[in-house]
Short mmCIF file of C-alpha atoms and ligand atoms in Angstrom, two decimals:
data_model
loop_
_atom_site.label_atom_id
_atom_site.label_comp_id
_atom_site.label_asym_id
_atom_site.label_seq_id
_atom_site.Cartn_x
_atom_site.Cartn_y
_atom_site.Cartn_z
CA UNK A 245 91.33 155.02 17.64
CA UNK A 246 94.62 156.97 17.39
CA UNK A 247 96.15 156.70 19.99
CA UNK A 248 99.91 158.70 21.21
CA UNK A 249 102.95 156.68 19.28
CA UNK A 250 104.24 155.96 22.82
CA UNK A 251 101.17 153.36 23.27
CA UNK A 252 102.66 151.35 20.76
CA UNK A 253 104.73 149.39 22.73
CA UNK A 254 102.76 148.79 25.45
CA UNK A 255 102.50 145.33 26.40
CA UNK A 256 100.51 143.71 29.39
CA UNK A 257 102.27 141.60 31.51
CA UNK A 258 101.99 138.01 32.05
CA UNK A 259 102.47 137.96 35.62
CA UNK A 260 98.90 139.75 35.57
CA UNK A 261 97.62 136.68 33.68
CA UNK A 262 99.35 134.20 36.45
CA UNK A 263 98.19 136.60 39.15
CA UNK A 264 94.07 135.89 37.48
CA UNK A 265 94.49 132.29 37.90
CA UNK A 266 95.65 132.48 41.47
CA UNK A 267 92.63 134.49 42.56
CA UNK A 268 91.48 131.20 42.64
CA UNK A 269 91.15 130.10 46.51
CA UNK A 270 92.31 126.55 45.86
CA UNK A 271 95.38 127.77 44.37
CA UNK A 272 98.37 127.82 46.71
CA UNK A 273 100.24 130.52 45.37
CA UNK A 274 104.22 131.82 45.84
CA UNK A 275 103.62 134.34 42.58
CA UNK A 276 102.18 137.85 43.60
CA UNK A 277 104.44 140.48 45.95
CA UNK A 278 101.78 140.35 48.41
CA UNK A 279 102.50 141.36 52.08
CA UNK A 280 101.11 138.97 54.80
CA UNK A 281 97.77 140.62 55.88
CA UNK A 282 97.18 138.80 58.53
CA UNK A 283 100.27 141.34 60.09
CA UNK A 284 99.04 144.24 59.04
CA UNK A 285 98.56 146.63 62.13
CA UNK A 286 94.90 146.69 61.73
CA UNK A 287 94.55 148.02 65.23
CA UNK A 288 96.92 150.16 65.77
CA UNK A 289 95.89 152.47 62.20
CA UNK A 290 92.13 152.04 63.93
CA UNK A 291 92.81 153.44 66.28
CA UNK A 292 95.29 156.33 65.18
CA UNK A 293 92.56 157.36 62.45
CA UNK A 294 89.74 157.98 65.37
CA UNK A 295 92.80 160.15 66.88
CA UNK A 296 93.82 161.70 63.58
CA UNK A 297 90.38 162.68 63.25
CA UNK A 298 89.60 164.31 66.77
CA UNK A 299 93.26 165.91 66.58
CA UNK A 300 93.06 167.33 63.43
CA UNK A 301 89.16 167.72 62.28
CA UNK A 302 88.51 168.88 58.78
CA UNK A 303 91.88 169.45 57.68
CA UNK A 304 92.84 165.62 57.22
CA UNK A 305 90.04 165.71 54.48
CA UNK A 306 90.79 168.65 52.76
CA UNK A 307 93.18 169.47 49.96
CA UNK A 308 96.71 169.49 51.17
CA UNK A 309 100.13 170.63 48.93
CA UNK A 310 101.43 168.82 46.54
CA UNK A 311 104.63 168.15 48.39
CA UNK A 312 103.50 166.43 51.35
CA UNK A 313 102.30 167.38 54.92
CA UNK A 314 105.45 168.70 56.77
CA UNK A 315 105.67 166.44 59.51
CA UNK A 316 106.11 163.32 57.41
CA UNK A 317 108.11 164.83 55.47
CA UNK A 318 110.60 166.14 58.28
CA UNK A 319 110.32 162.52 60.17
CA UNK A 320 110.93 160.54 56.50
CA UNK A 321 114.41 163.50 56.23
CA UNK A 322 115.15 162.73 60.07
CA UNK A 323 115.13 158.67 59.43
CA UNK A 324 117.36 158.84 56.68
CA UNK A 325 119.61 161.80 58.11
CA UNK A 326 119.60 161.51 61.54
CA UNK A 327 121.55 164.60 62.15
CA UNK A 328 120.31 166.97 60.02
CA UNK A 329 123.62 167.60 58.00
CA UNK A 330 122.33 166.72 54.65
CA UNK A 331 118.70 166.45 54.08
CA UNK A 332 115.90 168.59 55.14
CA UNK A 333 111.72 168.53 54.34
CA UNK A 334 112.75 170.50 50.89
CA UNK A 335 114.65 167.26 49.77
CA UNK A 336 111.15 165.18 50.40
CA UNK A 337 108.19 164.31 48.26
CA UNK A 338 105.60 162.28 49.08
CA UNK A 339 103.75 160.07 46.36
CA UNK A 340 100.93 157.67 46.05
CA UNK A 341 103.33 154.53 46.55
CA UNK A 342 107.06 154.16 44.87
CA UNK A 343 105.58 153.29 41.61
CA UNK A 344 104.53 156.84 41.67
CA UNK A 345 108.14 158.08 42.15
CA UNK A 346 109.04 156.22 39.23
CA UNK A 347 106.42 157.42 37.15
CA UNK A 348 107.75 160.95 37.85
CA UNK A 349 111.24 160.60 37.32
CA UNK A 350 110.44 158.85 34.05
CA UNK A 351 108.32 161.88 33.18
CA UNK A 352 111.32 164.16 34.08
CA UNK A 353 114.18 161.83 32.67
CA UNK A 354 112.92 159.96 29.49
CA UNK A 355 112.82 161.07 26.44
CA UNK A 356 112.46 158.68 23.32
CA UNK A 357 115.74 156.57 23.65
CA UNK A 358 117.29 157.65 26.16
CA UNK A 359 119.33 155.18 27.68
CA UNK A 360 118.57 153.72 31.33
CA UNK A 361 120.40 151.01 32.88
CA UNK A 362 119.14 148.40 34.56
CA UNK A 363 119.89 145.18 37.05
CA UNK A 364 119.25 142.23 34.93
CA UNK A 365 116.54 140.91 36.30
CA UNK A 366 115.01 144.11 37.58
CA UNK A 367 111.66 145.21 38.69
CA UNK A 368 108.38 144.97 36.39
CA UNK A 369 106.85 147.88 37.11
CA UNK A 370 110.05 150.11 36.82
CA UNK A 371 110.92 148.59 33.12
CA UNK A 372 107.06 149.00 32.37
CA UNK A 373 107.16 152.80 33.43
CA UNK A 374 110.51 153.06 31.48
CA UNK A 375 109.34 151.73 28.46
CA UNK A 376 106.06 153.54 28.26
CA UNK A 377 108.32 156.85 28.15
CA UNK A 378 110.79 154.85 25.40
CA UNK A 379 113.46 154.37 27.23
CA UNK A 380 116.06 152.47 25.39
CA UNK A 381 117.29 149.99 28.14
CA UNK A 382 120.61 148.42 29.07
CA UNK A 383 120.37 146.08 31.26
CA UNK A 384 123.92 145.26 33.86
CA UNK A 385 124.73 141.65 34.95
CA UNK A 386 124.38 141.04 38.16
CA UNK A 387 125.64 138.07 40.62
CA UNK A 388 124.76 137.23 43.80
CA UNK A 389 126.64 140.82 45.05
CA UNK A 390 124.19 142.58 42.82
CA UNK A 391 125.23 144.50 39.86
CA UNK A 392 129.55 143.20 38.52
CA UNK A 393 131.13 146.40 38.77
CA UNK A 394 133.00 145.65 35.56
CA UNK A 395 129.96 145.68 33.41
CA UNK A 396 128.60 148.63 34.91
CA UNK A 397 131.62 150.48 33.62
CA UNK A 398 131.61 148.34 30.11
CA UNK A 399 128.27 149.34 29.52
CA UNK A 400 128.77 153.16 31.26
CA UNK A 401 131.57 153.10 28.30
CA UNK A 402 129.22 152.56 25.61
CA UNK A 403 127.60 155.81 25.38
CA UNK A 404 125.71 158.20 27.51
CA UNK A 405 123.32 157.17 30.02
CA UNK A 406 120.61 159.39 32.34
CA UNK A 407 119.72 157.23 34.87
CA UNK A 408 121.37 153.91 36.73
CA UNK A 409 118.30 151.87 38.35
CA UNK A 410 119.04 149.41 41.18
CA UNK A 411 117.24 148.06 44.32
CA UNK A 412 120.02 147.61 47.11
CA UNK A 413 118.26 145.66 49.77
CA UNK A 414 116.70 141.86 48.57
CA UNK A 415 115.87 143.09 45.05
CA UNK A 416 112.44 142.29 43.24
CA UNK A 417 112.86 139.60 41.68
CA UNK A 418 115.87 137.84 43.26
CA UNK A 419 116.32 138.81 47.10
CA UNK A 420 119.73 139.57 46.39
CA UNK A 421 121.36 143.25 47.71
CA UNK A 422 124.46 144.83 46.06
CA UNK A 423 126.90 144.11 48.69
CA UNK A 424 128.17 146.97 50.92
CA UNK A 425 131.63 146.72 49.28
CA UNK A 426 130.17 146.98 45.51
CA UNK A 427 128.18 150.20 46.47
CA UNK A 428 131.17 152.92 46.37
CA UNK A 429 132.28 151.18 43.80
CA UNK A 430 128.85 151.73 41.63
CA UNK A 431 128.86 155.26 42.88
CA UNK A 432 132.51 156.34 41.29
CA UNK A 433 131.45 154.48 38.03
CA UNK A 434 128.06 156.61 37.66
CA UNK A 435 130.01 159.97 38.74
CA UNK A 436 132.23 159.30 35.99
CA UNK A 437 130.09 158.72 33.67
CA UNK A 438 127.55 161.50 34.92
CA UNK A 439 124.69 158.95 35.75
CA UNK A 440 122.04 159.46 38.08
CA UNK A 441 121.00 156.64 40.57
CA UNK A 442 117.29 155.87 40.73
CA UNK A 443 117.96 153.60 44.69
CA UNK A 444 114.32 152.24 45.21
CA UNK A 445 114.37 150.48 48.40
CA UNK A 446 111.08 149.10 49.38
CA UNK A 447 112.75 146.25 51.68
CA UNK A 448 115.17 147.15 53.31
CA UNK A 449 113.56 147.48 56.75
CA UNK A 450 112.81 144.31 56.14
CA UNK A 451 115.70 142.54 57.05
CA UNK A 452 116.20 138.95 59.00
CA UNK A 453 120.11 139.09 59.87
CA UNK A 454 122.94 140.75 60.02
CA UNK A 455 123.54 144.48 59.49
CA UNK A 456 122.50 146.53 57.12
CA UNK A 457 124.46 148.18 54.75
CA UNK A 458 124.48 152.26 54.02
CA UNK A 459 121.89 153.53 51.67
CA UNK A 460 123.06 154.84 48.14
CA UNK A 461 121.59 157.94 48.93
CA UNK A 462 123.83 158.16 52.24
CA UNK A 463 127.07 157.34 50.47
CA UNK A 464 126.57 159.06 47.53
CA UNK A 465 124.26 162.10 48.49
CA UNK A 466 121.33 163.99 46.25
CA UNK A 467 123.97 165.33 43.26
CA UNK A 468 124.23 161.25 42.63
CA UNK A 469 120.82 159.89 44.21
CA UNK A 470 117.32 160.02 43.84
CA UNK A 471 115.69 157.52 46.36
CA UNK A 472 112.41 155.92 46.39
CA UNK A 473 111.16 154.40 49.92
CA UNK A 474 107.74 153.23 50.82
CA UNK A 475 105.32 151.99 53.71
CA UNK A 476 103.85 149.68 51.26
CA UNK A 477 106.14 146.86 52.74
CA UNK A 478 106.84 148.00 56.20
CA UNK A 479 102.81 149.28 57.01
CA UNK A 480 100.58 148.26 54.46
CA UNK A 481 100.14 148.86 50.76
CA UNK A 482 96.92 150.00 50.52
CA UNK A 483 97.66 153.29 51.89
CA UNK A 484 99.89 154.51 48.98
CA UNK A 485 102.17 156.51 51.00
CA UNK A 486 106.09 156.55 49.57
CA UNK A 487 108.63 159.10 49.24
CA UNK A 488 111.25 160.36 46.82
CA UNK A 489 114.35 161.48 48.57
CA UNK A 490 116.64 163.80 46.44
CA UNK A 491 118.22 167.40 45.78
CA UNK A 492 115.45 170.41 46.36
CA UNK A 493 116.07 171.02 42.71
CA UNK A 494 114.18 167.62 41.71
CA UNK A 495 111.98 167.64 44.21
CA UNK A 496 110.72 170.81 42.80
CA UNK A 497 110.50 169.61 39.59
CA UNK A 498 108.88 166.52 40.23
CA UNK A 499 106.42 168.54 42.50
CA UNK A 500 105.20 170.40 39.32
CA UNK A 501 105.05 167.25 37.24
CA UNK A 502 102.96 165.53 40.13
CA UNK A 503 100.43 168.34 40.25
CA UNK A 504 99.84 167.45 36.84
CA UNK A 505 99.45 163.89 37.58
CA UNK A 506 97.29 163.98 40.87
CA UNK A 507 97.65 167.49 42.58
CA UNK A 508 98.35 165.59 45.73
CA UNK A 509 98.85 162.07 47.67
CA UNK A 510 95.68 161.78 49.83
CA UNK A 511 95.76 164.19 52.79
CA UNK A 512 94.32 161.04 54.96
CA UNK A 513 96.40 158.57 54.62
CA UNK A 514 99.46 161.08 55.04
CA UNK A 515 98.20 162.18 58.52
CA UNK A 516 97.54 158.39 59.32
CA UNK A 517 101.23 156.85 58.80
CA UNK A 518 102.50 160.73 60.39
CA UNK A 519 100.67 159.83 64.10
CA UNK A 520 100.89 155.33 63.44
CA UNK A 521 105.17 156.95 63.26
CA UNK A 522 104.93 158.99 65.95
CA UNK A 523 103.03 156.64 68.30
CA UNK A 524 106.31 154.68 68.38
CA UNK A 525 105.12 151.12 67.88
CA UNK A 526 106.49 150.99 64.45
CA UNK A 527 110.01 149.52 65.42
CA UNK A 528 107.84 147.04 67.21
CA UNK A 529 105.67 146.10 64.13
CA UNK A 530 109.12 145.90 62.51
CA UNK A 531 110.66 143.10 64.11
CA UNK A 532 107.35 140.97 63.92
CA UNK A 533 107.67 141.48 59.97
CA UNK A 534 111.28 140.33 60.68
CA UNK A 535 110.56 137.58 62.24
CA UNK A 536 107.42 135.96 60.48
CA UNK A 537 109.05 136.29 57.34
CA UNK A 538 112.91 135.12 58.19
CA UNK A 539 110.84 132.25 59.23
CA UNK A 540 108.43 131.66 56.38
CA UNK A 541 111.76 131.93 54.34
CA UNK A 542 113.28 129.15 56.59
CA UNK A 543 110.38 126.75 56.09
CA UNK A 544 110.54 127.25 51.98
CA UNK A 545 114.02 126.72 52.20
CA UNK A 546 113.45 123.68 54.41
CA UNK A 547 110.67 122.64 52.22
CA UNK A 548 113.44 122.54 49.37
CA UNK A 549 115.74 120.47 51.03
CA UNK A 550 113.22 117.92 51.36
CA UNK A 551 111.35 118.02 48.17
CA UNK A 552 113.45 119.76 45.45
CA UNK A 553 115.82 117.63 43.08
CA UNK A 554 119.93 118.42 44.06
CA UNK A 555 119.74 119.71 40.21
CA UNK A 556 117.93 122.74 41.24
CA UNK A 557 119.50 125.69 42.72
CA UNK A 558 118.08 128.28 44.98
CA UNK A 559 119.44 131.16 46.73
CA UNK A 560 119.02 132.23 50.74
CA UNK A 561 118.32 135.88 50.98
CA UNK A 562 118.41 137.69 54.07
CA UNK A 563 115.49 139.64 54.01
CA UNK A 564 112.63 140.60 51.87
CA UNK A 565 109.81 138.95 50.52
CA UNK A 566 111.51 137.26 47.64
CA UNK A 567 113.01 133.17 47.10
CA UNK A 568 115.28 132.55 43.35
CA UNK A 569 115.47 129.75 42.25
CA UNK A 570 117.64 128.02 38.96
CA UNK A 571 116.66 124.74 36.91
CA UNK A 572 118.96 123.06 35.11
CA UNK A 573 120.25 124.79 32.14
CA UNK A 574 117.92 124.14 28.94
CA UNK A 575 114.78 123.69 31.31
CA UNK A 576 111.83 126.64 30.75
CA UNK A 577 110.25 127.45 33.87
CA UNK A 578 106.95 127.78 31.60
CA UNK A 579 106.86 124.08 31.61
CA UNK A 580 106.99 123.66 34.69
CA UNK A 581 104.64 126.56 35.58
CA UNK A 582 102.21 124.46 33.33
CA UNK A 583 102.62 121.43 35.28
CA UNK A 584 102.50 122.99 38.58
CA UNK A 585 99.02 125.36 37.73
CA UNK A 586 97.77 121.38 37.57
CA UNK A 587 98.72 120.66 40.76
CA UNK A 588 96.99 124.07 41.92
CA UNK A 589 100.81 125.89 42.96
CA UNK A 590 101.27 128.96 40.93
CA UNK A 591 104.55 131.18 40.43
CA UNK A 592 106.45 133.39 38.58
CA UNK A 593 108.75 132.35 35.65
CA UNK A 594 111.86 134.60 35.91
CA UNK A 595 112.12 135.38 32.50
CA UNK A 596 109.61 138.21 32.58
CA UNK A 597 112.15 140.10 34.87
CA UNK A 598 114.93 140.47 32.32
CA UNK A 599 115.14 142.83 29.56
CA UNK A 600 117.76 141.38 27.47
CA UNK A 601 114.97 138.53 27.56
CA UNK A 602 117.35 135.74 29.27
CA UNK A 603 116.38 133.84 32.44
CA UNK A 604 114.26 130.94 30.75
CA UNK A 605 115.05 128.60 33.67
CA UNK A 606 114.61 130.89 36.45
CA UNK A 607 111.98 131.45 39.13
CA UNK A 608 110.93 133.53 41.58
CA UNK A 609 108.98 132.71 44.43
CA UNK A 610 107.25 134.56 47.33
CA UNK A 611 107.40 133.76 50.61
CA UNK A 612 105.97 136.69 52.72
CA UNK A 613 102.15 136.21 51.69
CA UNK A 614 102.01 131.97 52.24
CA UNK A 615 101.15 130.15 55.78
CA UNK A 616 104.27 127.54 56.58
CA UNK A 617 101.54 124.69 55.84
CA UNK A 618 100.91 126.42 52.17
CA UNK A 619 104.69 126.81 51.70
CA UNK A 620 105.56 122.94 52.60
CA UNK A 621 102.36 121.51 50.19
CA UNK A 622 103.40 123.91 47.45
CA UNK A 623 107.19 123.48 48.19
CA UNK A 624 106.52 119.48 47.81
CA UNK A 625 103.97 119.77 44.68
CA UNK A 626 106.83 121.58 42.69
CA UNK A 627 109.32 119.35 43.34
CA UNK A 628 107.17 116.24 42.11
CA UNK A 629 106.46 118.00 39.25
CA UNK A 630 110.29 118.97 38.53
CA UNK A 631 110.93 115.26 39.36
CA UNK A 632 107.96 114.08 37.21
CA UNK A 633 109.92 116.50 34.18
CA UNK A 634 113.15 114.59 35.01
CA UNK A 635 115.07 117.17 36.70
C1 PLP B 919 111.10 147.16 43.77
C2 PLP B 919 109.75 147.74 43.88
N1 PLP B 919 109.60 149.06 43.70
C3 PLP B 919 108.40 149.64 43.81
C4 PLP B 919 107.27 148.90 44.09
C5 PLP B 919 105.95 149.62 44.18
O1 PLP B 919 105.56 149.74 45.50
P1 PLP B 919 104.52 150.82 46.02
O2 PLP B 919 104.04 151.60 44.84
O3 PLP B 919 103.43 150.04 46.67
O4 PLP B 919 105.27 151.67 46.99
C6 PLP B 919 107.37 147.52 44.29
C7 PLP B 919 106.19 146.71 44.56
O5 PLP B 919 106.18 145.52 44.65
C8 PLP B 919 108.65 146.92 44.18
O6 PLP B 919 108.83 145.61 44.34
#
């Protein structure tokens, strides 16, 4: 076979090879990004389809435009621009799920080595889209405020860049957001330097206390921001319905580039999330994802306490779906992953996550898709096994 050069390489990830093993029922696992489905609104979208259906016959099965059905689009402008001032349906596209909206910006931003910067860790499926266009990427350190300012502008410094990509709210894989004082911060150092933001936000709604901070795309507006948002998280992620949020200009573009790709998200699901929006139970649905998972974080961290070695350190996001934990230096979560796969508790070694290929003792664990009685058996198996490796 020839196949294009880009193919080349292409690698599959391990997490897919963890994620086989755990299809395995006996297998308590804190490794996939699943939501709870227990909470999804199975009800509710029943009954807003029958209505979708009488309301709007034929036309929710037929082929739709490639940008998205108006009304979404207008509410998704409307919840991120309440007033109207900056962002109207021409700065919306819809797309089959974020991943989507990254796959078209990497089609419109990527060529062969050029350079996009990265959290380090960052998201999978981002690098994996990046890569497959040949990105060349740099990843930033980042502490527990998210991306260090400092070496955003170090690594700004080095050379030209196209595109800056960060999650703000409870990043995949850590939990941790760039704190509200970082973000203007980030935003001067990228105007400099003529970067664009890629903001891809799939938990922010998803938030267990305190307040949450102003979007990139808020403070730093379309001519600095592209922004990816989602139901996957916040509905259910079956339905593939996401959004990019950015100047008209892209949003044309990546409208041509997506009628290459798939002429259109499907017309169906777009009408469903439009009326499950507009029949105003959403902000209800929201607070019970608030509060089951705040809590399911609670028990992990509980679970810690109790079972963990004091050698091991862990972090306490406020939101999202998304535990970190640290072994002691010199440790390779592989091991342990090895010894815990034993004991029938799978996760995610951190490493994976980080493109400068750091991160050997790091973890990350998910909390959203695991009962409390799950979390505390798993919690406890780990930490024999940690104890068991001397830890
Ligand atoms: C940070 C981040 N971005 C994007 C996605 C893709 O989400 P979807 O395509 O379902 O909207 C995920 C999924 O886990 C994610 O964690």
């Amino acid at each position: 076979m020839t196949y294009a050069d880009r193919i080349a390489g292409l690698k599959s990830s391990a997490i897919r090879e963890i994620l086989k093993v755990t299809s395995n029922p006996e297998i308590i696992s804190f490794a996939g990004g699943l939501p709870a489905p227990e909470l999804f609104p199975l009800n509710e979208l029943a009954d807003v389809a029958q209505k979708v259906f009488s309301k709007f016959e034929s036309a929710v099965l037929q082929y739709s435009v490639t940008e998205g059905i108006g009304p979404l689009r207008e509410k998704i402008a409307r919840s991120l621009d309440p007033d109207g001032d900056a962002l109207g349906v021409d700065n919306i596209l819809i797309t089959q799920g974020s991943q989507q909206g990254l796959d078209l910006v990497s089609k419109l931003f990527i060529d062969k080595g050029t350079v996009v910067l990265t959290e380090n860790p960052s998201y999978l499926g981002a690098l994996q889209s990046f890569l497959l266009f040949q990105a060349e990427i740099r990843p930033v350190a980042s502490d527990e405020d998210g991306i260090v300012l400092e070496k955003l502008a170090e690594v700004c410094g080095r050379g030209p860049a196209a595109l800056l990509y960060a999650m703000p709210n409870f990043q995949n894989p850590t939990g941790i957001s760039i704190a509200r004082e970082r973000r203007p911060g980030l935003l001067q150092i990228v105007r400099q330097h003529d970067v664009m933001v890629v903001e891809d936000d799939p938990y922010g709604e998803l938030i267990f206390e305190g307040e949450r901070p102003p979007s990139l795309l808020a403070l730093g507006g379309t001519r600095n921001v592209i922004r990816l948002g989602s139901f996957s998280k916040t509905i259910a992620p079956g339905l593939r319905i996401a959004y990019v949020a950015a100047d008209e200009e892209i949003i044309h573009k990546l409208a041509v580039i997506k009628q290459g790709t798939d002429l259109q998200t499907n017309t169906f699901g777009q009408y469903l999330v439009n009326e499950y929006l507009e029949n105003g139970r959403h902000e209800e649905h929201l607070r019970l994802l608030r509060k089951t998972y705040g809590f399911r974080r609670d028990c992990m961290i509980e679970a810690m306490q109790r079972h963990f070695p004091s050698s091991v350190w862990r972090n306490r996001p406020s939101g999202g779906m998304f535990l970190w934990v640290r072994l002691p230096e010199g440790r390779d979560a592989r091991d342990l992953l090895a010894r815990c796969l034993e004991r029938k508790v799978a996760f995610v070694p951190g490493q994976e996550f980080f493109p400068d290929g750091s991160g050997s003792n790091t973890i990350r664990l998910n909390y959203s898709n695991a009962s409390p009685g799950n979390i505390e058996v798993g919690i406890r198996r780990m930490g024999e096994a940690m104890k068991e490796m001397g830890m």
